mmCIF file of C-alpha atoms in Angstrom:
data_model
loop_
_atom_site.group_PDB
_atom_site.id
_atom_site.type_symbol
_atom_site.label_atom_id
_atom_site.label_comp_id
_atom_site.label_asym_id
_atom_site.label_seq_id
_atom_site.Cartn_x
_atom_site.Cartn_y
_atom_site.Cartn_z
ATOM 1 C CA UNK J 1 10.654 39.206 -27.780
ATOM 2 C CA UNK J 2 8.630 36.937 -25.186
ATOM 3 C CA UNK J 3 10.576 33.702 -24.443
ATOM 4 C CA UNK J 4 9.152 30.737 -23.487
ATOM 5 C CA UNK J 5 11.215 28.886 -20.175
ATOM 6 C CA UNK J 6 11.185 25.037 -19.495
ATOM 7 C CA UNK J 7 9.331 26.010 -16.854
ATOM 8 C CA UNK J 8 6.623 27.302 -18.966
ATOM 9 C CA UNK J 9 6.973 24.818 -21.724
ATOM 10 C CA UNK J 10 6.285 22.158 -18.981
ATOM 11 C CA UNK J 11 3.337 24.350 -17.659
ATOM 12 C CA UNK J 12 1.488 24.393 -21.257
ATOM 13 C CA UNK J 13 2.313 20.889 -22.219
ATOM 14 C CA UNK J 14 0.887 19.986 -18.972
ATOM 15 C CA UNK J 15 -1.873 21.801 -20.002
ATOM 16 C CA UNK J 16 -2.809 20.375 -23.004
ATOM 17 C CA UNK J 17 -2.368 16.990 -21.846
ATOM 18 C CA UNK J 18 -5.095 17.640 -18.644
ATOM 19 C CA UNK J 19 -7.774 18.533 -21.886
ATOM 20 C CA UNK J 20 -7.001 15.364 -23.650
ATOM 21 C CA UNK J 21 -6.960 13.323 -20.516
ATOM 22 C CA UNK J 22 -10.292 11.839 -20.502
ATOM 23 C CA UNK J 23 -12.383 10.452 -17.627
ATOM 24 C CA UNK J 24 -13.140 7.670 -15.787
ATOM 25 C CA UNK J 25 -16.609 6.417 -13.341
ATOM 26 C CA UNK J 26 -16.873 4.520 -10.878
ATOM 27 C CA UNK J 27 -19.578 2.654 -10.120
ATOM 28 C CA UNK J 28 -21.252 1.646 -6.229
ATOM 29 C CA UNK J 29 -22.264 -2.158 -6.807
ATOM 30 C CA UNK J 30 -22.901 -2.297 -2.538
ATOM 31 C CA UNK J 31 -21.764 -1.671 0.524
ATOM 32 C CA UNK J 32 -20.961 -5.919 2.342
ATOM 33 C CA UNK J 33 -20.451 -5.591 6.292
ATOM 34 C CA UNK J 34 -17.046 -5.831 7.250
ATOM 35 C CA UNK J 35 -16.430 -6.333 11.013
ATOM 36 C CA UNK J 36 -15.388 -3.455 13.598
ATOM 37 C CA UNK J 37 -13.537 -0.588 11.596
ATOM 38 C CA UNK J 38 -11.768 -2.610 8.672
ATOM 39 C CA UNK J 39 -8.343 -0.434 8.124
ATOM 40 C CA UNK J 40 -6.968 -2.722 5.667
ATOM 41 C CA UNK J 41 -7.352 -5.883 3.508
ATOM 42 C CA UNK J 42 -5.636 -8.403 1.334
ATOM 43 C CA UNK J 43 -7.573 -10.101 -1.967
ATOM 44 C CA UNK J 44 -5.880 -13.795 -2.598
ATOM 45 C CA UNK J 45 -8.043 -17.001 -3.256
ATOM 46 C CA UNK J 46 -7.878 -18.851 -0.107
ATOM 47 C CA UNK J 47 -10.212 -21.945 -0.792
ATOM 48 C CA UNK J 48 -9.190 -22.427 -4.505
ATOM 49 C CA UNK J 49 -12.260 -21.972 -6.280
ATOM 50 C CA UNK J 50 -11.032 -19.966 -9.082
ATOM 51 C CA UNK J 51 -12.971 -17.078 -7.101
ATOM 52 C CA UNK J 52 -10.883 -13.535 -5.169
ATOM 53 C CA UNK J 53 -11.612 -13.146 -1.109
ATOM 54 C CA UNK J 54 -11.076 -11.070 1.197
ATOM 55 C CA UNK J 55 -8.625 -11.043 4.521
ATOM 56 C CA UNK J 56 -9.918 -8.499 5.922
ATOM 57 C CA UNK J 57 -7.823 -6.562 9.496
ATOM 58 C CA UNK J 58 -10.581 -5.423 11.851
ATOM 59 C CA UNK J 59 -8.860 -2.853 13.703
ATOM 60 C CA UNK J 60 -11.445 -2.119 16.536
ATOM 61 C CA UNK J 61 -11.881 -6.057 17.309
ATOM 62 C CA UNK J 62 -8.474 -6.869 16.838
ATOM 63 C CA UNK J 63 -9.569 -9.813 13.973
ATOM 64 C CA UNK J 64 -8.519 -10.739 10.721
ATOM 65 C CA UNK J 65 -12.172 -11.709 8.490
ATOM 66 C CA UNK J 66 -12.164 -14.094 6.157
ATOM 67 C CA UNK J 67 -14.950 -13.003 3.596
ATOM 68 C CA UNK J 68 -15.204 -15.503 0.529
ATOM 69 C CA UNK J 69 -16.138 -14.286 -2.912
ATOM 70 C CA UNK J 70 -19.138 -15.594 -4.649
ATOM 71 C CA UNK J 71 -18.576 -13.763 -7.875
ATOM 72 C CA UNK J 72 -19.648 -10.956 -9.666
ATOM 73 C CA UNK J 73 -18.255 -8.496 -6.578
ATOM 74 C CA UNK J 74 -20.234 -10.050 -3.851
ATOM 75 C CA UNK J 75 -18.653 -11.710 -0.325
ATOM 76 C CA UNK J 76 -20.483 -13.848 2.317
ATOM 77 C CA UNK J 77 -18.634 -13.771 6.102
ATOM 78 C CA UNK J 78 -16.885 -17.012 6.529
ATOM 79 C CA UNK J 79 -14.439 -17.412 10.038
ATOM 80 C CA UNK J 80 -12.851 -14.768 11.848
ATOM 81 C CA UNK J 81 -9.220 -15.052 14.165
ATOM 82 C CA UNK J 82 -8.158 -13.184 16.637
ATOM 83 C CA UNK J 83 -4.640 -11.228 16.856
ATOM 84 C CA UNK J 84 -2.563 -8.682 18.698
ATOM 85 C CA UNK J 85 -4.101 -5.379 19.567
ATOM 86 C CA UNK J 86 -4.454 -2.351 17.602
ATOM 87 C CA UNK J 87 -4.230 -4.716 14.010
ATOM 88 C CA UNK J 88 -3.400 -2.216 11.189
ATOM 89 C CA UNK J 89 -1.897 -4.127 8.428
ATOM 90 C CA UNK J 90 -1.691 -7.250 6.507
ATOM 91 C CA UNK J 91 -0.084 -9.245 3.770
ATOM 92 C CA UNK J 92 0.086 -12.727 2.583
ATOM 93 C CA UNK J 93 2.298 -15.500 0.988
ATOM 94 C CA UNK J 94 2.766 -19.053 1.174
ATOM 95 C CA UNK J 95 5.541 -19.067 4.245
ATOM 96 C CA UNK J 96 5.710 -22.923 4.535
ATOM 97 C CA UNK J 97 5.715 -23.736 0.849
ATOM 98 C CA UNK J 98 3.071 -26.345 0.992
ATOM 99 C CA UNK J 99 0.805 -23.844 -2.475
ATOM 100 C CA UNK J 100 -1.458 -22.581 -0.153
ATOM 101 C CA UNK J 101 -1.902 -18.871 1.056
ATOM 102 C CA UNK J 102 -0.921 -17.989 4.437
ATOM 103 C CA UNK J 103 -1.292 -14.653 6.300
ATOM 104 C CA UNK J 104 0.920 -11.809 8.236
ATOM 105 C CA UNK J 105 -0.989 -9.509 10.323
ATOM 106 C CA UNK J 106 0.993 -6.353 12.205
ATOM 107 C CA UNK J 107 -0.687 -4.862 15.191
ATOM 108 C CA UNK J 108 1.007 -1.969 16.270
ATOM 109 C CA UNK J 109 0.064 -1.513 20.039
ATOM 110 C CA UNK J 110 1.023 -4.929 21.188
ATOM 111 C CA UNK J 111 3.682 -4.954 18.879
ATOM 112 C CA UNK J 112 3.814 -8.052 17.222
ATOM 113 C CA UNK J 113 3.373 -10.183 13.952
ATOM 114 C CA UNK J 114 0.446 -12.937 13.669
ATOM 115 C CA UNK J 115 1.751 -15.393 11.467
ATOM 116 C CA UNK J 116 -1.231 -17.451 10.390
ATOM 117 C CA UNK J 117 -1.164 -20.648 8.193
ATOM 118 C CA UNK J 118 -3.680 -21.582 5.593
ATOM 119 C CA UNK J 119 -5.218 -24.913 5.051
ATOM 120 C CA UNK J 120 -6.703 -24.102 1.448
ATOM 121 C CA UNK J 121 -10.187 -24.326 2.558
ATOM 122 C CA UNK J 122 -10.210 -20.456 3.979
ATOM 123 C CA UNK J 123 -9.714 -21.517 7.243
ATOM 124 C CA UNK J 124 -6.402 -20.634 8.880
ATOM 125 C CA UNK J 125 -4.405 -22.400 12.104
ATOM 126 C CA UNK J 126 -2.155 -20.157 14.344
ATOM 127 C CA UNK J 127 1.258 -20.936 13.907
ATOM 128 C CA UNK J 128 3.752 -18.462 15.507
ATOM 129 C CA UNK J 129 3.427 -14.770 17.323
ATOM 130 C CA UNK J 130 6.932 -12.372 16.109
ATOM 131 C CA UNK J 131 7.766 -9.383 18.564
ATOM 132 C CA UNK J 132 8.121 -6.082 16.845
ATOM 133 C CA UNK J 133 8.568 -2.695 17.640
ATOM 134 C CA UNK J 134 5.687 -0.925 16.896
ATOM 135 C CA UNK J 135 4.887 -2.439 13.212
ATOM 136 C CA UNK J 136 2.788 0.128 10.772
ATOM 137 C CA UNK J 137 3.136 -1.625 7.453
ATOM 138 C CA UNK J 138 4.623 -5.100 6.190
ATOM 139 C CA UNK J 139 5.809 -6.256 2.962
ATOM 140 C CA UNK J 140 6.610 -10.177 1.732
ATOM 141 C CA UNK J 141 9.299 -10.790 -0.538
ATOM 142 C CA UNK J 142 11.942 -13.171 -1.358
ATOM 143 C CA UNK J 143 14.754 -10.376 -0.046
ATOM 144 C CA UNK J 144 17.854 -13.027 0.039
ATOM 145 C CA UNK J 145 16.642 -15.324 -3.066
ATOM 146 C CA UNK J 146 16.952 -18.458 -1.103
ATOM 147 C CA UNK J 147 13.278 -19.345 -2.479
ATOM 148 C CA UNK J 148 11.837 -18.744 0.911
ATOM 149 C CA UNK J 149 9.707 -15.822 1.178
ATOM 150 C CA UNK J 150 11.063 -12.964 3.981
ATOM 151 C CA UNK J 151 8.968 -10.447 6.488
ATOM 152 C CA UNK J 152 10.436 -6.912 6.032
ATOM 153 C CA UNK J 153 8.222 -4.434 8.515
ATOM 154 C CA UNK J 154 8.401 -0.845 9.627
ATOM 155 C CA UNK J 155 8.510 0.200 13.347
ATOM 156 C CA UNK J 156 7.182 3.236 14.004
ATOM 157 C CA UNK J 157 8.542 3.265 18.025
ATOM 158 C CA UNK J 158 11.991 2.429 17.025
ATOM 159 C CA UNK J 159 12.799 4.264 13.634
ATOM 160 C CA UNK J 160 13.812 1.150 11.966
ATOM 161 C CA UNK J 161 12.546 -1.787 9.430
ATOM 162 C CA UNK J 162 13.328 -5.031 10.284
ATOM 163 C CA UNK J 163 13.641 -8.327 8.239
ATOM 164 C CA UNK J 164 12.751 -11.730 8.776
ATOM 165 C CA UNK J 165 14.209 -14.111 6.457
ATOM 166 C CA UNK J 166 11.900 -17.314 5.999
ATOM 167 C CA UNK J 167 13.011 -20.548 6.742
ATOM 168 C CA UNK J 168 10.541 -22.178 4.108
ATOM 169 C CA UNK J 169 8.291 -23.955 6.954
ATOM 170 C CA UNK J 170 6.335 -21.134 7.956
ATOM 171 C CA UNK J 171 8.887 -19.890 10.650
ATOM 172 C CA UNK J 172 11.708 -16.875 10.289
ATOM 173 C CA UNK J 173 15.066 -16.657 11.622
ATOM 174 C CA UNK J 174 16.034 -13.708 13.718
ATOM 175 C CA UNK J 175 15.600 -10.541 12.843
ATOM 176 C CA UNK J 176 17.793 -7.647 11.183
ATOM 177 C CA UNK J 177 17.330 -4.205 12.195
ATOM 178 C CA UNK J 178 18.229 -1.275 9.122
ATOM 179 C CA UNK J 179 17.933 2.591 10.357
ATOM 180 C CA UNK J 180 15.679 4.619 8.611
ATOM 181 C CA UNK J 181 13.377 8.104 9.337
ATOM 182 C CA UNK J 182 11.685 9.053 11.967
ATOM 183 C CA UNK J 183 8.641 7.305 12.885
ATOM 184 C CA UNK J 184 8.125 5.517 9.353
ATOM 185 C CA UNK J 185 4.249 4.432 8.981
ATOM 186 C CA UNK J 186 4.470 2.760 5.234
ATOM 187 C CA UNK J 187 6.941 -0.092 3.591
ATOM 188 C CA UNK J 188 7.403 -0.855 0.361
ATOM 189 C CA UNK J 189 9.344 -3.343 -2.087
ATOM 190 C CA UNK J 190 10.514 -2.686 -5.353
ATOM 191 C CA UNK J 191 14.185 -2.742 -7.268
ATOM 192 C CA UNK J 192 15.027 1.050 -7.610
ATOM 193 C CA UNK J 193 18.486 0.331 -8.735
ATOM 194 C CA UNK J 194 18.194 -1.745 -11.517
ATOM 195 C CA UNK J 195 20.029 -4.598 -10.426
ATOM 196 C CA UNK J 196 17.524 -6.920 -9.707
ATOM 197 C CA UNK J 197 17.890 -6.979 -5.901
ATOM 198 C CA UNK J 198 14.742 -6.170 -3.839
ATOM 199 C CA UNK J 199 14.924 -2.507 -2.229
ATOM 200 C CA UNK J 200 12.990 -1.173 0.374
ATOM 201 C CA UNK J 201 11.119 2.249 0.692
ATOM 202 C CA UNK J 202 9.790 4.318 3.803
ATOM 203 C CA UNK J 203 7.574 7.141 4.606
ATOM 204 C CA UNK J 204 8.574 8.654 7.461
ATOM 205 C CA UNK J 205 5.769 10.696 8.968
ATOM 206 C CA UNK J 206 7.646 12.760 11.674
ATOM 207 C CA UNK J 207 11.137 13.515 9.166
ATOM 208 C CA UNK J 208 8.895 14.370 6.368
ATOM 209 C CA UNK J 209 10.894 12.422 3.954
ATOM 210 C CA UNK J 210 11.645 8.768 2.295
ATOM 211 C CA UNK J 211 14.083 6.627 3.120
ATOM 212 C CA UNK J 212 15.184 4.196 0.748
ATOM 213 C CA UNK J 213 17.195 1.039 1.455
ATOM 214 C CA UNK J 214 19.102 -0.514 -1.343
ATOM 215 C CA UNK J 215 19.363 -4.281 -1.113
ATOM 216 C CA UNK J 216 22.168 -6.419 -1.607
ATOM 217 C CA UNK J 217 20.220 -9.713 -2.625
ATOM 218 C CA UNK J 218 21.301 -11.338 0.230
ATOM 219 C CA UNK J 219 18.456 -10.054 2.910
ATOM 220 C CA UNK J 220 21.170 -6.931 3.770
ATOM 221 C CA UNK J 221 20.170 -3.682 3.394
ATOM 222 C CA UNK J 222 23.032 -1.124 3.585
ATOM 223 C CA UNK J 223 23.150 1.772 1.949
ATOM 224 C CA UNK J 224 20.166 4.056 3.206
ATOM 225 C CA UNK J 225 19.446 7.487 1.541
ATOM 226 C CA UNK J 226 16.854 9.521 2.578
ATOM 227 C CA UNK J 227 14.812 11.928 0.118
ATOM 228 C CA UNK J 228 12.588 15.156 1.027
ATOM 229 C CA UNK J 229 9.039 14.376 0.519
ATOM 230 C CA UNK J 230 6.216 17.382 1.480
ATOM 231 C CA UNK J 231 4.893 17.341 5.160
ATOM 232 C CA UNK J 232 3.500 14.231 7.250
ATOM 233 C CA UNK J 233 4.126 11.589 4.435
ATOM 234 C CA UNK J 234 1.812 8.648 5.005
ATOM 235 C CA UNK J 235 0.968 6.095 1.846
ATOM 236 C CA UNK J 236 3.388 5.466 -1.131
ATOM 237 C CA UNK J 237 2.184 4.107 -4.288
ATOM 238 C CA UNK J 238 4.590 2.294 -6.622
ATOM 239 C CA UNK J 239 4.673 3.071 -10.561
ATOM 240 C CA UNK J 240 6.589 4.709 -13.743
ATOM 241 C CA UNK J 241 4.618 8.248 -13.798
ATOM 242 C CA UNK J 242 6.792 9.138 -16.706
ATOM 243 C CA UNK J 243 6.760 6.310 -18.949
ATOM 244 C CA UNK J 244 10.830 6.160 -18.804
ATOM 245 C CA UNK J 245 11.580 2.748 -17.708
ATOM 246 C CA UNK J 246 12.475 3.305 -14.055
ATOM 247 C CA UNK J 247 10.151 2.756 -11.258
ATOM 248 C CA UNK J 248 9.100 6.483 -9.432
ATOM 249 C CA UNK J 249 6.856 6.811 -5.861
ATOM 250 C CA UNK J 250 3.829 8.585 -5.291
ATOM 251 C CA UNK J 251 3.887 10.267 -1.564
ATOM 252 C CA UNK J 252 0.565 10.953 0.107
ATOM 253 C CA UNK J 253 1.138 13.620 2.741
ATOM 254 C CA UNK J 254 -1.538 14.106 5.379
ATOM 255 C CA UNK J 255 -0.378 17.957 5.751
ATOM 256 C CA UNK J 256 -0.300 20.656 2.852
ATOM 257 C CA UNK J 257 1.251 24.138 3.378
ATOM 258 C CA UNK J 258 -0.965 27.077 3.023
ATOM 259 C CA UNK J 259 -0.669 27.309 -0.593
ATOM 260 C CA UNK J 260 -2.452 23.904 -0.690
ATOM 261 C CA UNK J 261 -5.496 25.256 1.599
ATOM 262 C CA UNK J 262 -3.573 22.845 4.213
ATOM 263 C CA UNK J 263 -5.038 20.107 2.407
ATOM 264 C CA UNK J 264 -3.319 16.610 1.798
ATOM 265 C CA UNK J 265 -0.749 16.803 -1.096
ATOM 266 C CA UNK J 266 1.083 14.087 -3.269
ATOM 267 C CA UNK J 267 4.703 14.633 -3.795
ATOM 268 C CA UNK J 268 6.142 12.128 -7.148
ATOM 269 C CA UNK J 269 9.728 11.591 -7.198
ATOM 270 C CA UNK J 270 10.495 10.534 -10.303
ATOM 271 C CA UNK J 271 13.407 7.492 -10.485
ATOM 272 C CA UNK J 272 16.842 7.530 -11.507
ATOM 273 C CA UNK J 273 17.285 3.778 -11.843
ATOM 274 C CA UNK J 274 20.136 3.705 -10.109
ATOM 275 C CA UNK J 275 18.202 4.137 -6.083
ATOM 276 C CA UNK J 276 18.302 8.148 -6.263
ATOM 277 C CA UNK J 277 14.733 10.373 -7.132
ATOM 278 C CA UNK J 278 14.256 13.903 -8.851
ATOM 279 C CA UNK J 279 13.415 16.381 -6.176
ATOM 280 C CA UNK J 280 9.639 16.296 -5.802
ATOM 281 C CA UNK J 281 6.594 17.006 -8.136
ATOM 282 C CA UNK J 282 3.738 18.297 -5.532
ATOM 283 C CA UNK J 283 0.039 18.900 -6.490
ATOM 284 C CA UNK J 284 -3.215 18.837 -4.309
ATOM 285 C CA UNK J 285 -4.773 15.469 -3.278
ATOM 286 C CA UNK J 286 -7.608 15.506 -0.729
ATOM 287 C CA UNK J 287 -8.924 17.585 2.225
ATOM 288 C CA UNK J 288 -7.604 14.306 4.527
ATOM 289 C CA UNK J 289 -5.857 11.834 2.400
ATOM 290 C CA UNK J 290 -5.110 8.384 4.224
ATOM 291 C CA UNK J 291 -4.021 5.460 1.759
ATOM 292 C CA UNK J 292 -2.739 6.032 -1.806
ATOM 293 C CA UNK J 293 -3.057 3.108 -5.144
ATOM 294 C CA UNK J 294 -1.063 3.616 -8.080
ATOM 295 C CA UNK J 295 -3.235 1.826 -11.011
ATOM 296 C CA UNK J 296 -4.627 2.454 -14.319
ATOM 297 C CA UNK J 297 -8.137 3.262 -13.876
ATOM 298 C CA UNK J 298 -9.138 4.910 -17.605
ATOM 299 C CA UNK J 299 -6.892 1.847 -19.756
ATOM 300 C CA UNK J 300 -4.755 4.729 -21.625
ATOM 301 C CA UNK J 301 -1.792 2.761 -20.024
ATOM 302 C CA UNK J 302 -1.029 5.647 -17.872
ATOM 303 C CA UNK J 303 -0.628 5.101 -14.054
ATOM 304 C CA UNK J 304 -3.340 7.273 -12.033
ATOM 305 C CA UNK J 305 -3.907 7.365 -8.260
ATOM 306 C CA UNK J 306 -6.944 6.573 -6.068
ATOM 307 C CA UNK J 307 -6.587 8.551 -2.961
ATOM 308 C CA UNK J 308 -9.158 7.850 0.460
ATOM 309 C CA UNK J 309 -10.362 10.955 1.975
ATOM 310 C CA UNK J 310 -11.566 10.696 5.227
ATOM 311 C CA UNK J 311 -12.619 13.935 5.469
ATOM 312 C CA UNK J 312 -15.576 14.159 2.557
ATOM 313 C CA UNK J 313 -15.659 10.084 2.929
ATOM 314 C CA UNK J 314 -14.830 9.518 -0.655
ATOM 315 C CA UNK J 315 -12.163 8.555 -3.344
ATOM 316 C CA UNK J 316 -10.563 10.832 -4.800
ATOM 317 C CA UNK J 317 -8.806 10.010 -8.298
ATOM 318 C CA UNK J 318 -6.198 11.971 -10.201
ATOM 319 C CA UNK J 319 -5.683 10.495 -13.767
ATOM 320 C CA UNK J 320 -2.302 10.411 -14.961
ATOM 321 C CA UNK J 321 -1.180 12.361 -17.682
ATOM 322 C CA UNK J 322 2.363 9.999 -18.500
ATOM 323 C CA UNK J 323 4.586 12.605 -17.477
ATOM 324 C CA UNK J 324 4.712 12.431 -13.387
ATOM 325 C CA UNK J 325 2.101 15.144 -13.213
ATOM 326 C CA UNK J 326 -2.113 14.285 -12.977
ATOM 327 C CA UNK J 327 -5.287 15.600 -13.524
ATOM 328 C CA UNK J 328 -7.298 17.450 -10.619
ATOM 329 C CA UNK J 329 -8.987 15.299 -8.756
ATOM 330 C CA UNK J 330 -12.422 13.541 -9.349
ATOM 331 C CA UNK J 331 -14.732 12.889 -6.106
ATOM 332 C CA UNK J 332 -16.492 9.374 -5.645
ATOM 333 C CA UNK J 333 -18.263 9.042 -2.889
ATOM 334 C CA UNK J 334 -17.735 5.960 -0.384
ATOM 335 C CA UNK J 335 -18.332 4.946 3.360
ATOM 336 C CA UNK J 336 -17.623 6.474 6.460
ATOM 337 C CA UNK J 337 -13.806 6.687 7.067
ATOM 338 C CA UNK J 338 -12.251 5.052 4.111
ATOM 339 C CA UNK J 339 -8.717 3.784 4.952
ATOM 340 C CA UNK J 340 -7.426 1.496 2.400
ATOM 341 C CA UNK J 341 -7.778 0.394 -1.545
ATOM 342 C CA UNK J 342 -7.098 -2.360 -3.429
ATOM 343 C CA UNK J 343 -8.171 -3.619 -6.879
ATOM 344 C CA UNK J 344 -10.570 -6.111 -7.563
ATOM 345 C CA UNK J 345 -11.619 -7.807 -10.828
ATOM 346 C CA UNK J 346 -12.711 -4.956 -12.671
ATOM 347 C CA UNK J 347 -12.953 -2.015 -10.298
ATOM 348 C CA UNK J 348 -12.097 -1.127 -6.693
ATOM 349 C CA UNK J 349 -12.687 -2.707 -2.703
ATOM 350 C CA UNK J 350 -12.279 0.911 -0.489
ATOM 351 C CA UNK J 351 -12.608 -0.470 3.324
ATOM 352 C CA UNK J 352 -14.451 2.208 5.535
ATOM 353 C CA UNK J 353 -13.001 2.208 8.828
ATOM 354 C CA UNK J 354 -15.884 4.197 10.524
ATOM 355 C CA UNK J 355 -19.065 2.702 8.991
ATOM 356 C CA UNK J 356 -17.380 -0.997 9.151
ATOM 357 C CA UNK J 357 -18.239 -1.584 5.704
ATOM 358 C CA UNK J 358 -16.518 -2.308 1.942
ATOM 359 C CA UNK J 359 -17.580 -0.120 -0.779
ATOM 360 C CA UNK J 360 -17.355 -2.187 -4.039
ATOM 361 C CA UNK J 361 -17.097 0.070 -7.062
ATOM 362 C CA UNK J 362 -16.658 -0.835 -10.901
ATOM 363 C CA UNK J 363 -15.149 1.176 -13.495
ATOM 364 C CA UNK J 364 -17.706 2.135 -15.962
#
């Protein structure tokens, strides 16, 4: 008598849920100049017209580009400011607590942090220049709940993340060094544990894992556990894949094995709550995946993923099916080098690193 394994069971249900899946288009509304080779962007309204614009990290001319929206998609160039060299990521909060947006920018070859202050208009003034150790990726969070918001960055040269706690007036204290993989090139924030305490999360290009840093709520990180991802992890996307309540990751990895074709895979590791992950769930991404979103493009209330691939220039997308595995992927072609995603009223801002362009795209 034929008996059906787990492994099997999981196999057809899979299976079945990839037919009922559905679709999902994406739609080119233009293609807006964006400086010299945009690798990454935030959206935040920085003159407080009710309307989302662009910060924009030119990598090549070591700038951050203010673009303002005009609605309906569409930017117009506004000011540009100049930062360290080699820029290659940004976020933003309001460090000085005055309601107004401000702006971090890492730039890995000089290592440093641009701290830059906004007036509310979309103009910015230079406040303060932090020395890092190679920064690749930065996150902004209250970490120690004073009501200030914190730094926490990865250094790629050192192996390490470090934290600056805010001292509410636009400046940080000191900062505090946690150990993690080697050469980590991706931070995120998120509470893994359940105990309502900001954690951090890693992807460690050269280990080929995660590390994980559980928070203490008081800007400490000190337990650090480190989980096996697939091969050259680069991007991690935040999200319950499984609809259970517990927050998972989504690991690009620029390297497949041979059974992949060598192509870029994504490895889900499925939560716990309590900061430990299932070993991982690994399925085919892109030919060159580079920067992975977590968000639901189809509105079945199912997380998918929006992958860049620099190799065919395009987005790839792999619906989610609710259960931590996806749908193959769907191609949507983009510009020249796409390096980073984000979305935007009701689609998607890809930044093309090689034709110095934004591809704007709505979800038809």
């Amino acid at each position: 008598m034929f008996k059906l394994t787990a492994g099997i069971v999981g196999l057809l249900a899979s299976q079945l849920a990839v037919a009922a899946v559905g679709t999902v288009s994406l739609v080119p509304l233009y293609q807006p100049p964006a400086g010299a080779a945009p690798v990454s962007f935030v959206v935040g309204d920085f003159n407080r017209d009710g309307k989302p614009d662009l910060a924009v990290v030119d990598q090549r001319s070591a700038t951050v580009r203010i673009l303002l929206g005009v609605g309906n998609g569409f930017f117009e160039p506004w000011v540009e400011y100049q930062v360290g060299i080699n820029p290659v990521a940004i976020a933003m909060g309001d460090f000085n607590n005055d309601g107004k947006l401000d702006l971090a920018v890492a730039s890995q070859l000089s290592n440093t942090l641009t701290i830059l202050l906004g007036n509310g208009d979309a103009t910015f003034r230079f406040f303060a220049t932090l020395e890092a150790q190679g920064p690749t990726s930065l996150v902004i969070a209250d970490f120690n709940g004073d009501g200030k918001l914190d730094l926490a960055v990865a250094n790629a040269t050192s192996n390490s993340v470090s934290v600056w706690l805010g001292i509410g007036q636009g400046g940080f204290r000191p900062p505090l060094d946690f150990r993690v993989g080697e050469n980590p090139v991706f931070l995120v924030a998120a509470d893994f544990n359940g105990d309502g305490k900001w954690d951090l999360a890693t992807a460690n290009l050269a280990s080929n894992n995660v590390s994980i840093l559980l928070g203490n709520g008081t800007g400490l990180f000190p337990t650090v556990l480190n989980f096996p991802a697939g091969l050259a992890p680069t991007g991690l996307a935040l999200g319950d894949f499984n609809g259970d309540g517990k927050m998972d990751l989504a690991v690009l990895n620029a390297t497949g094995t041979k059974s992949s074709g060598f192509m870029s895979t994504v490895s889900v590791l499925l939560g716990s709550g309590h900061g430990y992950f299932q070993p991982p769930l690994t399925s085919v991404a892109a030919a060159k995946g580079s920067f992975i979103l977590a968000v639901d493009l189809n509105n079945d209330h199912k997380l998918d993923l929006a992958i860049t691939d620099a190799s065919s220039n395009s987005l790839k997308v792999l619906l989610g099916l609710g259960n931590g595995f996806f749908a193959p992927p769907l191609n949507f072609a983009v510009g020249k080098g796409p390096a980073w995603i984000a979305p935007f009223e009701t689609g998607l801002i890809v930044a093309n690193s090689l034709s110095d362009t934004l591809s704007v795209l709505s979800i038809r």
